[in-house]
Short mmCIF file of C-alpha atoms in Angstrom, two decimals:
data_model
loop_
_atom_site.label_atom_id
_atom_site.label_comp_id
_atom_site.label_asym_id
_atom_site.label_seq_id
_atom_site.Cartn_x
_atom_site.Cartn_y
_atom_site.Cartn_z
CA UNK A 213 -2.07 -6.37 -49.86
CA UNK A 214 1.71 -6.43 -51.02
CA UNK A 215 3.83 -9.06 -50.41
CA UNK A 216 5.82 -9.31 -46.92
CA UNK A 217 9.19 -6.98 -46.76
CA UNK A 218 11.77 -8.77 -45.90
CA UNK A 219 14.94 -6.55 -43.96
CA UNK A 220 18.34 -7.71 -44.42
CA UNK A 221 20.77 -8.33 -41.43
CA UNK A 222 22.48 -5.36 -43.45
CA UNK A 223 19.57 -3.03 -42.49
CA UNK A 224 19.33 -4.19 -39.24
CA UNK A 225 22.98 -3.05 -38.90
CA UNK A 226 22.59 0.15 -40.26
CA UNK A 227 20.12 1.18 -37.67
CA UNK A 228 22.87 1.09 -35.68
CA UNK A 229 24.05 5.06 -36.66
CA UNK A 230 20.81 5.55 -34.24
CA UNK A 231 22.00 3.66 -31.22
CA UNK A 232 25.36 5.34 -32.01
CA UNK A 233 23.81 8.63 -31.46
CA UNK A 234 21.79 7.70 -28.23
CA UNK A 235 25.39 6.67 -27.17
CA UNK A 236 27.01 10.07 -28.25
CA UNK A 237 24.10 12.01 -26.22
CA UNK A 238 24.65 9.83 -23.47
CA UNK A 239 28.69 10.39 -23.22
CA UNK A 240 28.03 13.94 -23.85
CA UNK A 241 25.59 14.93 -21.15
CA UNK A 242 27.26 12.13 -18.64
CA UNK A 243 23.98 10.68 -18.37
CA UNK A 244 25.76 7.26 -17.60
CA UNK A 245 24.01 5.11 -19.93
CA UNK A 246 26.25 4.07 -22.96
CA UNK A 247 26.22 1.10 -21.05
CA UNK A 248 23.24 0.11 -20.61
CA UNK A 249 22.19 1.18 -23.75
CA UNK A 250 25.23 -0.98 -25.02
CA UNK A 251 23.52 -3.86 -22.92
CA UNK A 252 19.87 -3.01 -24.38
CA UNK A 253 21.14 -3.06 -28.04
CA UNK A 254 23.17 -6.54 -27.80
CA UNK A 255 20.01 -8.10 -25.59
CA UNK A 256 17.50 -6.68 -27.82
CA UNK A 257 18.69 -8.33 -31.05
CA UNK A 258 19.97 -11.69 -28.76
CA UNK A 259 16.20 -11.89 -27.00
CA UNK A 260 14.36 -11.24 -30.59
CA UNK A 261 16.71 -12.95 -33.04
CA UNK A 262 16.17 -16.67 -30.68
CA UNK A 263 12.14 -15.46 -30.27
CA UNK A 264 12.09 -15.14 -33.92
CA UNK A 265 13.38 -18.84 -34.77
CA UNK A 266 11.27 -20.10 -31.69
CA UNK A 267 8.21 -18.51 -32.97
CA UNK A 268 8.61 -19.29 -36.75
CA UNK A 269 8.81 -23.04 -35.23
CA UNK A 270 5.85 -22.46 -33.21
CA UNK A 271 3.87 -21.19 -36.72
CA UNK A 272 5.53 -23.90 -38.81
CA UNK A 273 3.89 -26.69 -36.18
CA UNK A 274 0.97 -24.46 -35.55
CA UNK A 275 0.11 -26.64 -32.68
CA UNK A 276 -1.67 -25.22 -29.63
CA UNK A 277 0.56 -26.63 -27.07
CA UNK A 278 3.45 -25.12 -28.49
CA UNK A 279 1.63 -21.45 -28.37
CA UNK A 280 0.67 -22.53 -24.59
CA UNK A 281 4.22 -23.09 -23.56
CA UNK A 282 5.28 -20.14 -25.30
CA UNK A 283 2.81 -18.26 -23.32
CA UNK A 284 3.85 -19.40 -19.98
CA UNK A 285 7.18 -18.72 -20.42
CA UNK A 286 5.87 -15.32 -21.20
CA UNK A 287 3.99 -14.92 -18.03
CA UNK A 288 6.68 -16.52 -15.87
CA UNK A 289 9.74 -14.49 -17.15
CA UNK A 290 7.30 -11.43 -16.96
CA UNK A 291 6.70 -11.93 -13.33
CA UNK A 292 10.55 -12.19 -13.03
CA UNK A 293 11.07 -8.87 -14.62
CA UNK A 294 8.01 -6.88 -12.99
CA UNK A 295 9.33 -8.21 -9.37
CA UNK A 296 12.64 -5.96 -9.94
CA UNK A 297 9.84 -2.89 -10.05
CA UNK A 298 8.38 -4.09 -6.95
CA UNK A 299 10.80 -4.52 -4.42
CA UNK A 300 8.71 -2.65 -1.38
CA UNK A 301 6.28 -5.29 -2.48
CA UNK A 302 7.03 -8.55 0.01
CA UNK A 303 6.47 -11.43 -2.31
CA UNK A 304 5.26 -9.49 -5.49
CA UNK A 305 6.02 -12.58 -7.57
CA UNK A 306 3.51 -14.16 -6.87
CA UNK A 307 1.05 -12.14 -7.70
CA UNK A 308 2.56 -10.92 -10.64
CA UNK A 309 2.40 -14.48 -11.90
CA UNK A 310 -1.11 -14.78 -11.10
CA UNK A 311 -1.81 -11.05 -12.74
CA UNK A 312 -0.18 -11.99 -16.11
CA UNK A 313 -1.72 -15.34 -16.20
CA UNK A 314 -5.21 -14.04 -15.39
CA UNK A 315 -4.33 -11.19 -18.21
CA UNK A 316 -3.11 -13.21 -21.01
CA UNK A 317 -5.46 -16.24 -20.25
CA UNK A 318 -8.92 -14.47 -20.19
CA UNK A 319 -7.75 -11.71 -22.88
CA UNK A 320 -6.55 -14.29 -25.52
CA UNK A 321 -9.71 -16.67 -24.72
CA UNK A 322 -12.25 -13.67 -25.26
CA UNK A 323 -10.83 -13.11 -28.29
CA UNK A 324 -11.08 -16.30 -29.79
CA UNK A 325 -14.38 -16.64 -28.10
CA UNK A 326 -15.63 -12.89 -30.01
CA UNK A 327 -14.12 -14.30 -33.34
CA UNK A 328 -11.85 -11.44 -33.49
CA UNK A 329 -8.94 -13.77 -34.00
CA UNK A 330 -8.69 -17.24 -35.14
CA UNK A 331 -7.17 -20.10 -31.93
CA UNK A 332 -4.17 -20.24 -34.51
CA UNK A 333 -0.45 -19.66 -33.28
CA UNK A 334 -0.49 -16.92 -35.97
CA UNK A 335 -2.72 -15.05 -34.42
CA UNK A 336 -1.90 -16.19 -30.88
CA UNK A 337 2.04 -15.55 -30.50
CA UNK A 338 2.18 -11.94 -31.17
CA UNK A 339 -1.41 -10.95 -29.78
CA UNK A 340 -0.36 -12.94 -26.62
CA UNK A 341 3.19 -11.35 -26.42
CA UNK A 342 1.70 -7.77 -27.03
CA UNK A 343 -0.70 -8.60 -24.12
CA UNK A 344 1.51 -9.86 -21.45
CA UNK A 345 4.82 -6.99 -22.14
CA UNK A 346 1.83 -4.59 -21.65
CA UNK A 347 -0.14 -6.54 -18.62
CA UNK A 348 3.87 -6.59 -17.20
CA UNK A 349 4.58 -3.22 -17.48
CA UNK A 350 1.27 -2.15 -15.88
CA UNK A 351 1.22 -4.48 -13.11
CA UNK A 352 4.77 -3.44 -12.52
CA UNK A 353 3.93 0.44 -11.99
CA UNK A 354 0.65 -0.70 -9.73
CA UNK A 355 2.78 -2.34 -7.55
CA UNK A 356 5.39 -0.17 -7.36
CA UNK A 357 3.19 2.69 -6.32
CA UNK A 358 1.11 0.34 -3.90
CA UNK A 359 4.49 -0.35 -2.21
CA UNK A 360 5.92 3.47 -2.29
CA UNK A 361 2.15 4.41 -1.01
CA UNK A 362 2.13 1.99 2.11
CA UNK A 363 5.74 2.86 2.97
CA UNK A 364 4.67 6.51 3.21
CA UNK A 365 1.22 6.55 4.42
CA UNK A 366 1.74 3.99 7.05
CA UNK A 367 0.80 6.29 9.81
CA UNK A 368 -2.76 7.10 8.15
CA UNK A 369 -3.19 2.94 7.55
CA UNK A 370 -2.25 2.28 10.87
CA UNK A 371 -4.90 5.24 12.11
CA UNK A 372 -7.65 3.93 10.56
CA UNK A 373 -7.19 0.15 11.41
CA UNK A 374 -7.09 1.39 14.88
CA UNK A 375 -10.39 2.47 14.60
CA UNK A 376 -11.46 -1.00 13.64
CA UNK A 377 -11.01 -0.87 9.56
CA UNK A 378 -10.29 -4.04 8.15
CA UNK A 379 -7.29 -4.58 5.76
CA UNK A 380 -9.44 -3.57 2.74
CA UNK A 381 -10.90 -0.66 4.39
CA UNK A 382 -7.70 0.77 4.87
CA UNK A 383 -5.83 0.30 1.73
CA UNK A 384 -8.86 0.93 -0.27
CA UNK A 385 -7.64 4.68 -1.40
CA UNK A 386 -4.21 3.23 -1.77
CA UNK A 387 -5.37 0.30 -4.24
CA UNK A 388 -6.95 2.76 -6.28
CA UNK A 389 -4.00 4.70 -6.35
CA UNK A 390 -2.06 2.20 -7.27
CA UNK A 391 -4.84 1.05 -9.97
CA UNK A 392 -4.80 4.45 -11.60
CA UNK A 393 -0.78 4.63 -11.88
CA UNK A 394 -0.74 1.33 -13.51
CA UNK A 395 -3.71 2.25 -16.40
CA UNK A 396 -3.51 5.75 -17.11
CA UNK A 397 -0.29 5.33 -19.09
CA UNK A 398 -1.99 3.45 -21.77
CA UNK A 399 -5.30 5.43 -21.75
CA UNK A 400 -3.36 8.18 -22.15
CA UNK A 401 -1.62 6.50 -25.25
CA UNK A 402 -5.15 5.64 -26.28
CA UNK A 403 -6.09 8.49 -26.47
CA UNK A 404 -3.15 10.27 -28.26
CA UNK A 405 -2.97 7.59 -30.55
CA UNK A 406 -3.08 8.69 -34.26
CA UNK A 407 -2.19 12.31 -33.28
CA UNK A 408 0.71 11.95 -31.34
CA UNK A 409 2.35 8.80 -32.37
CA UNK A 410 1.50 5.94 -34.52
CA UNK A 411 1.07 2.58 -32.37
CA UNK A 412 3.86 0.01 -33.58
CA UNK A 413 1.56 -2.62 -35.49
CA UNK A 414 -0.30 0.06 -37.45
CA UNK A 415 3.45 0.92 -38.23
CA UNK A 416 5.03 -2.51 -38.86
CA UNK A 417 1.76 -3.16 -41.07
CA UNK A 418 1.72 -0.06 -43.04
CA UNK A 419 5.82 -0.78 -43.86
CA UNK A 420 4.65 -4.17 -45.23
CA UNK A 421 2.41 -2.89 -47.36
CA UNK A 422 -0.74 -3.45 -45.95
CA UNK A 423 -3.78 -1.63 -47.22
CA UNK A 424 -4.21 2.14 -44.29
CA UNK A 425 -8.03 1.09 -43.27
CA UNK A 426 -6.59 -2.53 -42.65
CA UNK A 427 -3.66 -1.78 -39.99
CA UNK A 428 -5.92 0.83 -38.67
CA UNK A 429 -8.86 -1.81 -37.79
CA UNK A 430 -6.26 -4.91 -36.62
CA UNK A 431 -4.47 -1.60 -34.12
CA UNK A 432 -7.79 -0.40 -32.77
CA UNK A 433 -8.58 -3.88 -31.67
CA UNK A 434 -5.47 -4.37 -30.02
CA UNK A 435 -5.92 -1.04 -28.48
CA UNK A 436 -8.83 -1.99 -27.14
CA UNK A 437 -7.74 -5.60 -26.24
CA UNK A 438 -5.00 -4.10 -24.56
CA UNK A 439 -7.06 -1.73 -22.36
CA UNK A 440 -8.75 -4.80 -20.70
CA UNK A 441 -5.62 -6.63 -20.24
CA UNK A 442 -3.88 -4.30 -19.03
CA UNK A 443 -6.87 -3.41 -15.98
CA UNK A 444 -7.30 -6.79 -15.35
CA UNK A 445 -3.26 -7.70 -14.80
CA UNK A 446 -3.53 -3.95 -12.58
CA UNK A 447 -6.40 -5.07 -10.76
CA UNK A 448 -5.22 -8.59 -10.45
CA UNK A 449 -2.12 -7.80 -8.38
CA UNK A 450 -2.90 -4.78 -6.43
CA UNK A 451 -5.87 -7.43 -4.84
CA UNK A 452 -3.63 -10.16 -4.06
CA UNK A 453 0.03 -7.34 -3.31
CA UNK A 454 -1.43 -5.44 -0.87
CA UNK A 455 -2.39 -7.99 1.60
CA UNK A 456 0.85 -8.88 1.86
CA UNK A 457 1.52 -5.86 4.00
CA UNK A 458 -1.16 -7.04 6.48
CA UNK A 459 -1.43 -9.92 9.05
CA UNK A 460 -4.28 -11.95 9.33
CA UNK A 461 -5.05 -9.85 12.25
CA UNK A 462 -5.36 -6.55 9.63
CA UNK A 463 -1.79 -5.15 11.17
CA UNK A 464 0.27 -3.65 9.63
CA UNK A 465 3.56 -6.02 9.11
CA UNK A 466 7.31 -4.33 9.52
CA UNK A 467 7.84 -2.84 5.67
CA UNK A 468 10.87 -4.26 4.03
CA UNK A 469 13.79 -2.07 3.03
CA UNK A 470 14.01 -1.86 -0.59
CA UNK A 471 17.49 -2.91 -2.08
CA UNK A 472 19.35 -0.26 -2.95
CA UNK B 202 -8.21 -5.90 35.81
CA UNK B 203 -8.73 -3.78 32.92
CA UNK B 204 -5.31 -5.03 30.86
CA UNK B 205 -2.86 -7.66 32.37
CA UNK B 206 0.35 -8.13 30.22
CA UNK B 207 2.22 -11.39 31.94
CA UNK B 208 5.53 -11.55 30.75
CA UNK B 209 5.29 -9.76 27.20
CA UNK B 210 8.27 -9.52 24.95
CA UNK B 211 8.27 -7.83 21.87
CA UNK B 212 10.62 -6.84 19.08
CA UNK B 213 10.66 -4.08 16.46
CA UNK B 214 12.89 -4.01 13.24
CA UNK B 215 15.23 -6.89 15.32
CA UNK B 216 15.59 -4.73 18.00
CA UNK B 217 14.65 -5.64 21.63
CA UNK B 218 11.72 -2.85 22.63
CA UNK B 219 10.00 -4.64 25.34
CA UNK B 220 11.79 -7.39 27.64
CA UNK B 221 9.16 -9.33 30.25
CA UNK B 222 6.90 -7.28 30.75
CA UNK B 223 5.06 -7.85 33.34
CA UNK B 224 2.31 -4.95 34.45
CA UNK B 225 -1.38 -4.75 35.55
CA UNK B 226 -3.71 -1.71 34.04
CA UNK B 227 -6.61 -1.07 36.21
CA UNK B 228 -9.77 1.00 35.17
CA UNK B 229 -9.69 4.88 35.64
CA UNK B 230 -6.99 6.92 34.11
CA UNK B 231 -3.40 5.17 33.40
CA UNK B 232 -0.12 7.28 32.25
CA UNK B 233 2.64 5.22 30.68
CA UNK B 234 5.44 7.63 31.21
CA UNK B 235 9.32 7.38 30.19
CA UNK B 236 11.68 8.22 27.93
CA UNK B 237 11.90 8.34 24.15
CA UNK B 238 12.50 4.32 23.22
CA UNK B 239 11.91 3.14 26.15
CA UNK B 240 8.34 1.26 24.57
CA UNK B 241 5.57 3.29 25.90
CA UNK B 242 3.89 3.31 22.04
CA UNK B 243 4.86 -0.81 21.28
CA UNK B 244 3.13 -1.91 24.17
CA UNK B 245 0.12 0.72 23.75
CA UNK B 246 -0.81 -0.95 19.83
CA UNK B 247 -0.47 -4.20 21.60
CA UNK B 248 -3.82 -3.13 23.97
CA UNK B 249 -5.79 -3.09 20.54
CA UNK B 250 -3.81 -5.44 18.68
CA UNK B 251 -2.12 -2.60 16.15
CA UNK B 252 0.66 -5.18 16.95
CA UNK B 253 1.34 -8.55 18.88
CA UNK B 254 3.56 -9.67 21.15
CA UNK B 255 6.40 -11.92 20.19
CA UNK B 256 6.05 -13.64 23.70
CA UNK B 257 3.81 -13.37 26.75
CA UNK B 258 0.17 -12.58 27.22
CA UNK B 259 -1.82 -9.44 27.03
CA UNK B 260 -5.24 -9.57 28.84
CA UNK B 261 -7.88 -7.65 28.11
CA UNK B 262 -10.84 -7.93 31.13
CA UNK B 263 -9.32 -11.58 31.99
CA UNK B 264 -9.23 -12.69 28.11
CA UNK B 265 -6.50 -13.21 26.15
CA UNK B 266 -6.77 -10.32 23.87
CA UNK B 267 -6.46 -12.67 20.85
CA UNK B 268 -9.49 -14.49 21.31
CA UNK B 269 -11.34 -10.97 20.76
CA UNK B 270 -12.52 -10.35 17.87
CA UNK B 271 -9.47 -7.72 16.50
CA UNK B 272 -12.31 -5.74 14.39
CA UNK B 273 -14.56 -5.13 17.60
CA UNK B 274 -11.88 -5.05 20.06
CA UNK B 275 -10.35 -2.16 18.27
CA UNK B 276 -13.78 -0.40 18.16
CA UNK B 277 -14.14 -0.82 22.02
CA UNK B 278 -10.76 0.19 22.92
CA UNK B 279 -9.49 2.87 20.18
CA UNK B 280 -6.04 4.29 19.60
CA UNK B 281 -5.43 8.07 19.36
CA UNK B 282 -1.77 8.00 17.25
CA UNK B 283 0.62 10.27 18.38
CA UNK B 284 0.71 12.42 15.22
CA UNK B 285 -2.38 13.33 13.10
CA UNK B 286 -3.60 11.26 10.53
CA UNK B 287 -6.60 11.92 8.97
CA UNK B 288 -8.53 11.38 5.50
CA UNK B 289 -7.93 14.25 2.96
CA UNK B 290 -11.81 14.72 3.17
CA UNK B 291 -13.94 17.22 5.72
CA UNK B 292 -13.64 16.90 9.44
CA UNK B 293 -17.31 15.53 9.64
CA UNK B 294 -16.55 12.66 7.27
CA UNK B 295 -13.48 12.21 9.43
CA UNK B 296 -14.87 11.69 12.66
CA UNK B 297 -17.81 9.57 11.08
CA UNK B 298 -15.79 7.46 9.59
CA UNK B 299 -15.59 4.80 12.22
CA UNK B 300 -19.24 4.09 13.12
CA UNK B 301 -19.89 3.84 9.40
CA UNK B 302 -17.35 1.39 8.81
CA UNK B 303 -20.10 -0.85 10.58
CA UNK B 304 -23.07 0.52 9.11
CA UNK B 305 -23.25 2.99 11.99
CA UNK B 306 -24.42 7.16 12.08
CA UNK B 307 -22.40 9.23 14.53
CA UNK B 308 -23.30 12.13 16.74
CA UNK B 309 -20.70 14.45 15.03
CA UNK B 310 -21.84 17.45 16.58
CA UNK B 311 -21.20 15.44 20.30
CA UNK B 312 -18.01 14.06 19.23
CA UNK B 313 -16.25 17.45 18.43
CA UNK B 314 -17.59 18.77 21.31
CA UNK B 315 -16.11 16.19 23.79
CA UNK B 316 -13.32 16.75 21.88
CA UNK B 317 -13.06 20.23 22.31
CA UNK B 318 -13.74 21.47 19.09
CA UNK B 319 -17.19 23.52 18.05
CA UNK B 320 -19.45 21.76 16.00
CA UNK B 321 -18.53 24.66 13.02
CA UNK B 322 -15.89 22.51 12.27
CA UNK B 323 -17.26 20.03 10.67
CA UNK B 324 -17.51 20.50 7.23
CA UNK B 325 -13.47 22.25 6.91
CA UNK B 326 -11.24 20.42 5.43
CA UNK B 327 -9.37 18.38 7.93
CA UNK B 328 -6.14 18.92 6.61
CA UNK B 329 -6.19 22.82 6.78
CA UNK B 330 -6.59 22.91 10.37
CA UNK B 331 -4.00 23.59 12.97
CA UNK B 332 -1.95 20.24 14.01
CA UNK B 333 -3.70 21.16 17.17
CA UNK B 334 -7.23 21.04 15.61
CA UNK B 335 -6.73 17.84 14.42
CA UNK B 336 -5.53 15.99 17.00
CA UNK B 337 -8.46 16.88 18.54
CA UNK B 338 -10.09 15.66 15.70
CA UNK B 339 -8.27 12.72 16.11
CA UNK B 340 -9.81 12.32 19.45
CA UNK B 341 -13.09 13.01 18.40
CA UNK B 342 -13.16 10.49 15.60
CA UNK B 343 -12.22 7.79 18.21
CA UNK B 344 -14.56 9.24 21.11
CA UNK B 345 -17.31 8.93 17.92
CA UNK B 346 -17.17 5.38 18.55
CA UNK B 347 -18.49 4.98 22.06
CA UNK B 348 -15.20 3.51 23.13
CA UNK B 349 -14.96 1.59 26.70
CA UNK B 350 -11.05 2.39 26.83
CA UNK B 351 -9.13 5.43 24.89
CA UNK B 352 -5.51 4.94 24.34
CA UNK B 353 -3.86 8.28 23.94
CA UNK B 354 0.22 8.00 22.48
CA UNK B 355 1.68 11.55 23.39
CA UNK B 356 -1.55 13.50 22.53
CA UNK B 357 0.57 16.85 23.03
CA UNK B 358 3.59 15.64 21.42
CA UNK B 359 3.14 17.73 18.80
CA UNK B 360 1.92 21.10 19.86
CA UNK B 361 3.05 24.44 21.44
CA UNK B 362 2.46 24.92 25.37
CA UNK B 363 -1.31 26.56 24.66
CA UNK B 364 -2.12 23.84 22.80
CA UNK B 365 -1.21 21.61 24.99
CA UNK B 366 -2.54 23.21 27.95
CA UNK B 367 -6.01 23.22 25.83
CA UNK B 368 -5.89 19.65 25.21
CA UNK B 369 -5.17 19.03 28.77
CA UNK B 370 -7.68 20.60 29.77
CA UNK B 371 -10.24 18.40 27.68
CA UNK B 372 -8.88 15.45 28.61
CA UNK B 373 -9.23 16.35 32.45
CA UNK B 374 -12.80 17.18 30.91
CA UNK B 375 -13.19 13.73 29.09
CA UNK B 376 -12.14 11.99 32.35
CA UNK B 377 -15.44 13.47 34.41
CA UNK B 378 -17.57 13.36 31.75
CA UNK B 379 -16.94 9.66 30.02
CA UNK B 380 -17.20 6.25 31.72
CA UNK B 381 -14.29 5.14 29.74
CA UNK B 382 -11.02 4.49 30.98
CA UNK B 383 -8.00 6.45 29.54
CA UNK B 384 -4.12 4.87 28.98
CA UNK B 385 -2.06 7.96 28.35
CA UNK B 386 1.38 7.62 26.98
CA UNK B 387 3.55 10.66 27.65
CA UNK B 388 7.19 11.35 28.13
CA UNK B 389 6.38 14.27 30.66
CA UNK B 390 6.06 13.00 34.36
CA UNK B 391 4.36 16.75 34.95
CA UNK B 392 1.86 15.70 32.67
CA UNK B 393 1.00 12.50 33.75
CA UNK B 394 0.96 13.78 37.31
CA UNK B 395 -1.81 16.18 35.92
CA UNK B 396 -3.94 14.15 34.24
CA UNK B 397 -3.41 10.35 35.63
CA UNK B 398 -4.95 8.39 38.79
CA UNK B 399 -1.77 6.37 38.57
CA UNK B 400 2.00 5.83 36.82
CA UNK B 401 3.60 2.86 35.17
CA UNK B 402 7.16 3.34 33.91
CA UNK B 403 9.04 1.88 31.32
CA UNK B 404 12.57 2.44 30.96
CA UNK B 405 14.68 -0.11 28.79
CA UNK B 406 11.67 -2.09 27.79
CA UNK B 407 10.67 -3.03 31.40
CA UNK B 408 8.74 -1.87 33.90
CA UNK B 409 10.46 0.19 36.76
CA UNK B 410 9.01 -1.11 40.23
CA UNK B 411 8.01 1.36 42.63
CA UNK B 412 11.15 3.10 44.45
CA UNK B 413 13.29 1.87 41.84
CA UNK B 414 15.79 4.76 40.71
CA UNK B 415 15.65 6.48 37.56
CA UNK B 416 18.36 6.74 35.07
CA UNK B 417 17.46 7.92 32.48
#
């Protein structure tokens, strides 16, 4: 393997022409976005420039509590973020939390339980970020079809509750709705990996030199880690979102209006 | 008494949609009549517990209709909606779909039947039948579980005068033929003069008493 490449700040900034561009398009079709993607630019090298100097302390410690802490904050700022997504979803934070915990918690241990990776914060950090932004993002769609899906099928819940369903019963086709919208968009990626596009640590580990059959291997298993994390953070809060919508009596509460 | 509400109160959305109610339901066949808003459908979900009342009591044969079982009570007295809502699956899976929730068969064949609809039915798609067709099949998947009371919201809401006039005619049917007792909501005092032993109606979210004047 060759040594690590190491980008200037230079580089960094000359990547810039691209965001330029995105701005241009944006201007020029009146999409309305130069903001945002003004906002996504600063926030982007803010966010990652601090996570940088927090992680490189977490890897010059290399102490598991560290790695824990980092983790939570992970989960808990994810659940912050995914709750924006859910907004028909009374309460979603809560089992967002619980989704990305359960995600990041049972993926990570597995993995160090398999020997695929070593209970190091090397090894940890990233695999642990890459499995909670995609557990997030997942758990985020889920919920935000579970909550579009009771808002409009309320009259068909309602129907077969009268008829002496319990709360389960009735959502059932709903929370596997909901299940599917927050999966298929990385089985789908999955699938078209390789042909399509090339996943980013295959990419990042190709640019630093490492050795084709290498990145391959260490991207198929997070492929295939992420798969599981991802269904379990799905799963996870579509069980404990959707009975939210219910009383204990299996009725069907008043549906909040989302913010507009 | 078949349903007692004593002084029942209930809200929807903040607003005020039923104020003190206060009404007996006896056995036989019961229309609800009034106009649009004035709760006819709120205080029909609160006879099966779709919903609860924010205040008052709502008896079911003497009992509080809390201390039922909701599961069972909704089996024994089942809810026709106003507007069709079935399963994207066939009509027989449909109308069987309540008795198997508790491990149950149904008579399909006898369900569609009561319901006014030929037993040819049942394997079409529910969803490319008439709105007509499936309200009945809305009425035969609740008749498939052998209720003891049928709560009907606007069962002709929705359909053209022959239509109507068809499922009038079952009902009028339903009411010789079944032991059940029937709680029809309609906004047509014609109608529940045609199918009804007696009237209760609710203007405002209350109860007008007999000889009071209409105003709306």
């Amino acid at each position: 393997m060759s040594a690590a490449i190491h980008p200037s700040l230079g580089q960094v900034a000359a990547t810039l022409a691209l965001v330029v561009i995105a701005a241009l398009i944006s201007a020029w079709q009146r999409a309305d976005l130069e903001r945002d993607i003004g906002i996504a630019t600063i926030r982007s090298f803010i966010q990652l420039t601090a996570i940088g100097f927090v992680i490189k302390l977490i890897l010059d410690e290399n102490r598991l509590v560290f790695v824990v802490a980092l983790i939570a904050a992970m989960v808990l700022f994810g659940a912050f973020t995914a709750r924006r997504r859910a907004r028909r979803v009374p309460n979603a934070f809560w089992p967002l939390l619980v989704a990305l915990a359960v995600a990041g918690i049972s993926t990570l241990a597995l993995v160090v339980a398999l020997g695929v990776f070593k209970a190091q914060a090397r090894y940890l950090v990233p695999v642990g970020g890459m499995v909670i932004g995609n557990a997030m993002t997942a758990a985020a769609v889920a919920l935000n079809r579970l909550g579009d899906d009771v808002a409009g099928a309320a009259p068909e819940i309602e129907a077969t509750l009268a008829l002496g369903a319990t709360t389960g019963q009735a959502m059932r086709p709903i929370i596997r709705r909901s299940l599917r919208s927050g999966m298929i968009p990385l089985i789908d990626s999955t699938k078209t990996t390789g042909l399509i596009f090339f996943p980013g640590t295959m990419v990042g580990m190709l640019l630093a030199g490492a050795a084709p059959i290498d990145a391959v291997r260490l991207q198929l298993i997070l492929l295939y880690v992420l798969l599981g994390s991802v269904s379990l953070a799905a799963l996870t809060a579509v069980l404990l979102a959707h009975r939210s919508f219910f009383t204990p009596a299996h009725q069907l509460r008043e549906l909040p209006h989302p913010a507009v | 008494m078949l349903f007692a509400l004593e002084h029942v109160s209930c809200a929807r959305a903040g607003r005020s949609v039923l104020a003190d109610v206060s009404v007996d339901l006896a056995d036989g066949t019961t229309a609800l009549v009034g106009p649009s808003g004035a709760g006819k459908s709120t205080l029909l979900r609160l006879l099966n517990r779709l919903a609860d009342a924010d205040a008052g009591v709502v008896r079911y044969r003497g009992r509080d209709v809390r201390d039922y079982d909701v599961l069972a009570l909704r089996r024994e007295v089942a809810l026709v909606p106003q507007l069709p809502a079935l399963l994207p699956t066939t009509v027989e899976e449909n109308v069987g779909y309540g008795p198997a929730l508790c491990g149950h068969g149904a008579d399909v064949a006898a369900a569609l039947e009561l319901a006014g609809l030929d037993r040819a039915f049942a394997p079409r798609r529910a969803q490319q039948l008439s709105v007509g067709e499936q309200q009945r099949v809305m009425l035969a998947r609740a008749l498939a579980l052998g209720p003891r009371v049928l709560l009907l919201d606007e069962p002709t809401a929705a359909l053209d005068a022959q239509a109507r006039d068809a499922v009038e005619r079952t009902l009028l049917s339903l009411r010789a033929r079944l032991s059940a007792a029937l709680i029809i909501v309609t906004h047509d005092m014609a109608q529940a003069g045609r199918l009804a032993d007696r009237l209760v109606i609710l203007e405002h979210g209350r109860v007008r008493e007999p000889g009071e004047a209409l105003t709306a």
